[in-house]
Short mmCIF file of N, CA and C in Angstrom, two decimals:
data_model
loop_
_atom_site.label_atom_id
_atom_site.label_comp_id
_atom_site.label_asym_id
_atom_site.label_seq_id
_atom_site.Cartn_x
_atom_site.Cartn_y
_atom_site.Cartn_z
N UNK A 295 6.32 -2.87 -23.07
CA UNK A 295 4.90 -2.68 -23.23
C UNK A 295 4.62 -1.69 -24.35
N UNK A 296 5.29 -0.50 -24.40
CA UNK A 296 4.81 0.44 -25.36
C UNK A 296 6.47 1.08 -26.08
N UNK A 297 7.10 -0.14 -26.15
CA UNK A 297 8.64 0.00 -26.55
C UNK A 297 8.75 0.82 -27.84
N UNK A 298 7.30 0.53 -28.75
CA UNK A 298 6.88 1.24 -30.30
C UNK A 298 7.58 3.04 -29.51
N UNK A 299 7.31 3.48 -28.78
CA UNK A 299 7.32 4.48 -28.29
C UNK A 299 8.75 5.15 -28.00
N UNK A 300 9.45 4.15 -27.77
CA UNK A 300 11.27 4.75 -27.26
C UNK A 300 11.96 5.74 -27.78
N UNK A 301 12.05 5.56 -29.16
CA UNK A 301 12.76 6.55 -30.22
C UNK A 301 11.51 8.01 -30.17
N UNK A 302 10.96 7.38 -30.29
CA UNK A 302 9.94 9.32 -30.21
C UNK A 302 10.31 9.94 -28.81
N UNK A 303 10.57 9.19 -27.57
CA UNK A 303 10.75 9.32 -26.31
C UNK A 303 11.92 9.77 -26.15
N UNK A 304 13.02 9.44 -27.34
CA UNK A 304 14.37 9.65 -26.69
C UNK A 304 14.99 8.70 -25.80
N UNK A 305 14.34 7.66 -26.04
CA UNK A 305 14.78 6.59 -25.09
C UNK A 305 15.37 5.29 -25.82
N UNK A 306 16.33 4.83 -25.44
CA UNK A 306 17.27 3.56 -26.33
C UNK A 306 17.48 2.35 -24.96
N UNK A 307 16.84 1.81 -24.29
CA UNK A 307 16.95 0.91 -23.92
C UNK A 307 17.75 -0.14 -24.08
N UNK A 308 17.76 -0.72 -25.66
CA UNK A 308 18.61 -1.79 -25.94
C UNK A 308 20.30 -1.45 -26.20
N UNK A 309 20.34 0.33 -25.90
CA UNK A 309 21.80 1.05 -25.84
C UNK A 309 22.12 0.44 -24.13
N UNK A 310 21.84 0.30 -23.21
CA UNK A 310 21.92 0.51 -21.70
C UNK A 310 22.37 -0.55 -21.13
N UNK A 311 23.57 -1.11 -21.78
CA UNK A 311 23.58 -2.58 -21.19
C UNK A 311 24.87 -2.71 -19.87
N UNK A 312 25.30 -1.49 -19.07
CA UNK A 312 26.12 -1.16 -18.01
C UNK A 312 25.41 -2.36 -16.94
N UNK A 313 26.09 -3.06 -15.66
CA UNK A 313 25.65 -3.56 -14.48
C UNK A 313 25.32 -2.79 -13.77
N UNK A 314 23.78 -2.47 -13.14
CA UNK A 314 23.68 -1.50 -12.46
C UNK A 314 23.24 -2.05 -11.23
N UNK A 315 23.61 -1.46 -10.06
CA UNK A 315 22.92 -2.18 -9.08
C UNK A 315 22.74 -0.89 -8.08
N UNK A 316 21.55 -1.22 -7.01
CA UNK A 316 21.18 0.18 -5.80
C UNK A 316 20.81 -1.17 -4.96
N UNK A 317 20.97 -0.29 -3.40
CA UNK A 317 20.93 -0.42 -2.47
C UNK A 317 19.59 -0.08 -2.08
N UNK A 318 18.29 -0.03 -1.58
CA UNK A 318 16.81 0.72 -1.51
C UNK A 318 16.77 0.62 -0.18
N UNK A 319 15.81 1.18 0.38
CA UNK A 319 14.74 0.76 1.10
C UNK A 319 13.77 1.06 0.56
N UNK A 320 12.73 0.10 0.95
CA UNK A 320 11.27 0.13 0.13
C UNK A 320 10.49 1.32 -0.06
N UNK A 321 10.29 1.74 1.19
CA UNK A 321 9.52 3.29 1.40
C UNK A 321 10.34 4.49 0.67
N UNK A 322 11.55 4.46 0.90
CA UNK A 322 12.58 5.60 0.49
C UNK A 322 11.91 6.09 -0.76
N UNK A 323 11.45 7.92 -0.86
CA UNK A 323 11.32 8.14 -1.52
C UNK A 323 12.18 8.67 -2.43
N UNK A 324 13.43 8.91 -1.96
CA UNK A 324 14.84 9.02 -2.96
C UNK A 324 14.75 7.81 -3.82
N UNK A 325 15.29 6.63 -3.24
CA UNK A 325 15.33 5.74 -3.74
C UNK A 325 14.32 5.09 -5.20
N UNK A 326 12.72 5.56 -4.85
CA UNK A 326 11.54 5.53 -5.69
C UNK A 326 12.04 6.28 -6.94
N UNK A 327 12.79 7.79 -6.65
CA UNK A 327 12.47 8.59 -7.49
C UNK A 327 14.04 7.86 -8.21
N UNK A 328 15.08 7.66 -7.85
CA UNK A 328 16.24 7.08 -8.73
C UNK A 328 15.95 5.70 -9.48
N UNK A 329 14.92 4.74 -9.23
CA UNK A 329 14.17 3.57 -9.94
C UNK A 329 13.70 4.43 -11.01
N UNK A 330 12.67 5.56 -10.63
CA UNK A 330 12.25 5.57 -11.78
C UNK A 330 13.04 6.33 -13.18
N UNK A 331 13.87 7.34 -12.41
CA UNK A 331 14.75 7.25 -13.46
C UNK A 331 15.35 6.54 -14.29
N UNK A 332 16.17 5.30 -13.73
CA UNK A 332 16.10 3.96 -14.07
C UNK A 332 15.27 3.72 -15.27
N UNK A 333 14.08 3.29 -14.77
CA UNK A 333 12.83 2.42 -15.44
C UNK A 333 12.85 3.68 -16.57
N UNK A 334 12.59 5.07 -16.48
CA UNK A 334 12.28 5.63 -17.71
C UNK A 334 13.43 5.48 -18.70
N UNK A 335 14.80 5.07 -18.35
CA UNK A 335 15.91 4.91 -19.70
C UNK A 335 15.55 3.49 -19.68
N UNK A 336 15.48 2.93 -19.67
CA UNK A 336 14.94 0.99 -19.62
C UNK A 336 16.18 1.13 -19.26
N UNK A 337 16.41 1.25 -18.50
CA UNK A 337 17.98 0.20 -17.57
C UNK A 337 17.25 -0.94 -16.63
N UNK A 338 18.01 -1.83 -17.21
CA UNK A 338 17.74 -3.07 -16.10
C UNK A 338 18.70 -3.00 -15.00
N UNK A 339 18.28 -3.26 -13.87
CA UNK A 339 19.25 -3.30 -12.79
C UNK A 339 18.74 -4.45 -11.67
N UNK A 340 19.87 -4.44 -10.66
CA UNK A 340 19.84 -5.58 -9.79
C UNK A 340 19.44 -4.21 -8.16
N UNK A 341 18.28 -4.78 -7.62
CA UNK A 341 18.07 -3.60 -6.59
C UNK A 341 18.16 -4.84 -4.92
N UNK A 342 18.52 -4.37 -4.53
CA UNK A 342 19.07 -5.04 -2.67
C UNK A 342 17.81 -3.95 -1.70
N UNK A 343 17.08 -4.57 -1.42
CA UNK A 343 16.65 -3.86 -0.22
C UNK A 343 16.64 -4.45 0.66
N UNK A 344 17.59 -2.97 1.39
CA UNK A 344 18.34 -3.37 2.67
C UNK A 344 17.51 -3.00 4.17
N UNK A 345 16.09 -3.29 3.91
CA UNK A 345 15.57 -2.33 4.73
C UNK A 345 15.31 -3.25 6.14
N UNK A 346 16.07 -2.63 7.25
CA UNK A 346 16.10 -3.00 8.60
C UNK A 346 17.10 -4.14 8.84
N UNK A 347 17.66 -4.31 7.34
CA UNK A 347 19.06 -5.78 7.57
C UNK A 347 20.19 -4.70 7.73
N UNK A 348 20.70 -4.93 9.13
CA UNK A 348 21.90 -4.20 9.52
C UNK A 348 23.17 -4.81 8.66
N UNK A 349 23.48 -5.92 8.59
CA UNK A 349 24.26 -6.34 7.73
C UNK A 349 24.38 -5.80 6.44
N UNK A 350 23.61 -6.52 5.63
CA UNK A 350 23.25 -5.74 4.25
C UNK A 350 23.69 -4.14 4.50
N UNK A 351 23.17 -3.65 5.53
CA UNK A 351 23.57 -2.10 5.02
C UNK A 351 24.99 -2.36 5.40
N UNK A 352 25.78 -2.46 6.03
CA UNK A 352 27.26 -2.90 6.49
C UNK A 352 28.01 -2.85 5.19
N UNK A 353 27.47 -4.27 4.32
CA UNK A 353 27.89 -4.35 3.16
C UNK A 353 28.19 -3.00 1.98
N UNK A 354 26.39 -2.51 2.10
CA UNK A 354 26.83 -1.62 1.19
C UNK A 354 27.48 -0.32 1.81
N UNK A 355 27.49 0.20 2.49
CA UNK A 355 28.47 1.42 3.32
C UNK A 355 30.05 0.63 3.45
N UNK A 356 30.55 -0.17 2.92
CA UNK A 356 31.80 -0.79 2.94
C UNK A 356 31.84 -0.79 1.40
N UNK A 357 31.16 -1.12 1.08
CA UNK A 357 31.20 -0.54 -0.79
C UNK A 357 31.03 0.94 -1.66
N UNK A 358 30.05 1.90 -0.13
CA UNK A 358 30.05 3.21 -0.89
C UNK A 358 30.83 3.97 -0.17
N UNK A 359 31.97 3.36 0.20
CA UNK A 359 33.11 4.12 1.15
C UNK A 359 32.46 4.87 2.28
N UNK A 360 32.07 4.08 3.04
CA UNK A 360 31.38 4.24 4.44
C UNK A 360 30.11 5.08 4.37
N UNK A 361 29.58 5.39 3.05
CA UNK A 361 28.04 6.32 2.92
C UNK A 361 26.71 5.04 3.74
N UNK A 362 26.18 5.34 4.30
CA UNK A 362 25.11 4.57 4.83
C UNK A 362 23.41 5.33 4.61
N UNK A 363 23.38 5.99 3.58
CA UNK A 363 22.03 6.50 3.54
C UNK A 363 21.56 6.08 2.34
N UNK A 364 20.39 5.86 2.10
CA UNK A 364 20.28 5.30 0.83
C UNK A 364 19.63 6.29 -0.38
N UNK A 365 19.31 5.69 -1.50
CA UNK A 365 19.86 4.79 -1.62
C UNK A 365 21.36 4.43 -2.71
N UNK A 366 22.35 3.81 -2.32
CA UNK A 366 23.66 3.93 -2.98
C UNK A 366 23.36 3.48 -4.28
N UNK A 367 24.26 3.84 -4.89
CA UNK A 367 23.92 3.38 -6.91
C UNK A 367 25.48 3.44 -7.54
N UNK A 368 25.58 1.74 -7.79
CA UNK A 368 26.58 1.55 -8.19
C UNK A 368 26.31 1.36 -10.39
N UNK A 369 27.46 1.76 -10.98
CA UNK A 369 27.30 1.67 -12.62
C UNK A 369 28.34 0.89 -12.78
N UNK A 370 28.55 -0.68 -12.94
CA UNK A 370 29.61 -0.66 -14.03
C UNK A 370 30.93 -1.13 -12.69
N UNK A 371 30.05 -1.52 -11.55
CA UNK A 371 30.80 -1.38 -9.98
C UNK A 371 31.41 -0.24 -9.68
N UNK A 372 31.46 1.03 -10.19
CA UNK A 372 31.63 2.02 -10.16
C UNK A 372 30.91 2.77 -8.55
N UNK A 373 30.98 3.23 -7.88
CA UNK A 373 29.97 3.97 -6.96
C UNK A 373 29.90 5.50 -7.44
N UNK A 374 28.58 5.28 -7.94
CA UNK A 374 27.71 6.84 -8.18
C UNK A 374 27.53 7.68 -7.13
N UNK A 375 26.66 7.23 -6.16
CA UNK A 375 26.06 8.01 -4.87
C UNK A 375 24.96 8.06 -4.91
N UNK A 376 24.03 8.80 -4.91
CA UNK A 376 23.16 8.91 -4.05
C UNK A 376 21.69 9.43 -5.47
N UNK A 377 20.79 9.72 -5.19
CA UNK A 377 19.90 9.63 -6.24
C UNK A 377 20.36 11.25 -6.62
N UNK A 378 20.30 12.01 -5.80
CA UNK A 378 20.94 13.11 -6.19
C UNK A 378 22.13 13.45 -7.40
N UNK A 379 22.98 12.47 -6.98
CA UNK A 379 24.19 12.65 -7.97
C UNK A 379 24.05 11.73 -9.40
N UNK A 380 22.75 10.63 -9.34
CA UNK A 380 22.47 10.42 -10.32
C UNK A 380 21.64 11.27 -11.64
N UNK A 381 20.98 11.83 -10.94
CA UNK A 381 20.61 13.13 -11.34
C UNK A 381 20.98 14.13 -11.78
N UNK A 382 22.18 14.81 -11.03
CA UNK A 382 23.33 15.43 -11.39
C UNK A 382 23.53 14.79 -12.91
N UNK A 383 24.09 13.46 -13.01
CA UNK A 383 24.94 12.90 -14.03
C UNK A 383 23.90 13.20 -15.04
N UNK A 384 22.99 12.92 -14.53
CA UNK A 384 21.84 12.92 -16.20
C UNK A 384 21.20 14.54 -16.49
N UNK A 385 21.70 15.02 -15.74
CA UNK A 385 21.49 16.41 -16.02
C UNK A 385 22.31 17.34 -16.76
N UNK A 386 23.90 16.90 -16.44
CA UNK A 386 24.67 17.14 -17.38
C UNK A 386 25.28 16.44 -17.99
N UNK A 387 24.36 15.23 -18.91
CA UNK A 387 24.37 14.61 -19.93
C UNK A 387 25.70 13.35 -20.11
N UNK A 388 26.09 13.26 -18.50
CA UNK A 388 27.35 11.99 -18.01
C UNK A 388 26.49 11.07 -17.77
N UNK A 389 25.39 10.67 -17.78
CA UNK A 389 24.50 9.15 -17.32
C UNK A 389 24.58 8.67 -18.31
N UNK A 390 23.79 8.58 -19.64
CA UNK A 390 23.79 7.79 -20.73
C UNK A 390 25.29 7.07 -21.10
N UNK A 391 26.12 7.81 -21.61
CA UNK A 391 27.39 7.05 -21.96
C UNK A 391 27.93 6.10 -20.21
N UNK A 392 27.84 6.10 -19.20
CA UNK A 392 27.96 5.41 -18.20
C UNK A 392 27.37 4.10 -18.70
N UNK A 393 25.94 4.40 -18.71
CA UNK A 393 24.82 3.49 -18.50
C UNK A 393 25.24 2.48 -20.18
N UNK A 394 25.89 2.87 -21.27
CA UNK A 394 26.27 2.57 -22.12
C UNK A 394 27.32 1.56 -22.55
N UNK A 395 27.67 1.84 -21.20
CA UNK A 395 29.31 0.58 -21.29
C UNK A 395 29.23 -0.86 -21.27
#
């Protein structure tokens, strides 16, 4: 929409081409706030909401080595963790080159 904008932003979108995928629930406001992190680097990602499918969560707590809270955030099939530790990463400047691969 306002892509004219990226480079003044600091933002490279068409750099971000990692598989990213999360686990949500809809309401989760963790989860909200790690999308939008997301959405502000233009990462495209694949999002699962697992909300009230016991299975689905099964799945992903068998993929984030038994973590069951959401929401999980995988890079690259990599398991990140949690919106927290995505945060972490982009705080000390380990997200971009991830999100880069």
């Amino acid at each position: 929409m306002l892509d004219f904008l990226n480079p003044w932003l600091g933002r490279h979108p068409e750099k971000m081409t990692a598989n990213v995928e999360l686990y949500t629930w809809q309401t989760c406001p963790y989860c909200i706030r790690a999308k939008l992190l997301l959405w502000w680097k233009g990462v495209n990602y694949t999002e699962y909401k697992i909300d009230g499918d016991e299975a689905a969560r099964n799945q992903m707590a068998e993929r984030a080595n038994g973590k069951r809270s959401v929401p999980q955030i995988f890079i690259s099939d990599n398991h990140i963790g949690g919106c927290d530790e995505l945060y972490a990463l982009d705080g000390q400047g380990q997200l971009d080159p991830l999100l880069m691969q």
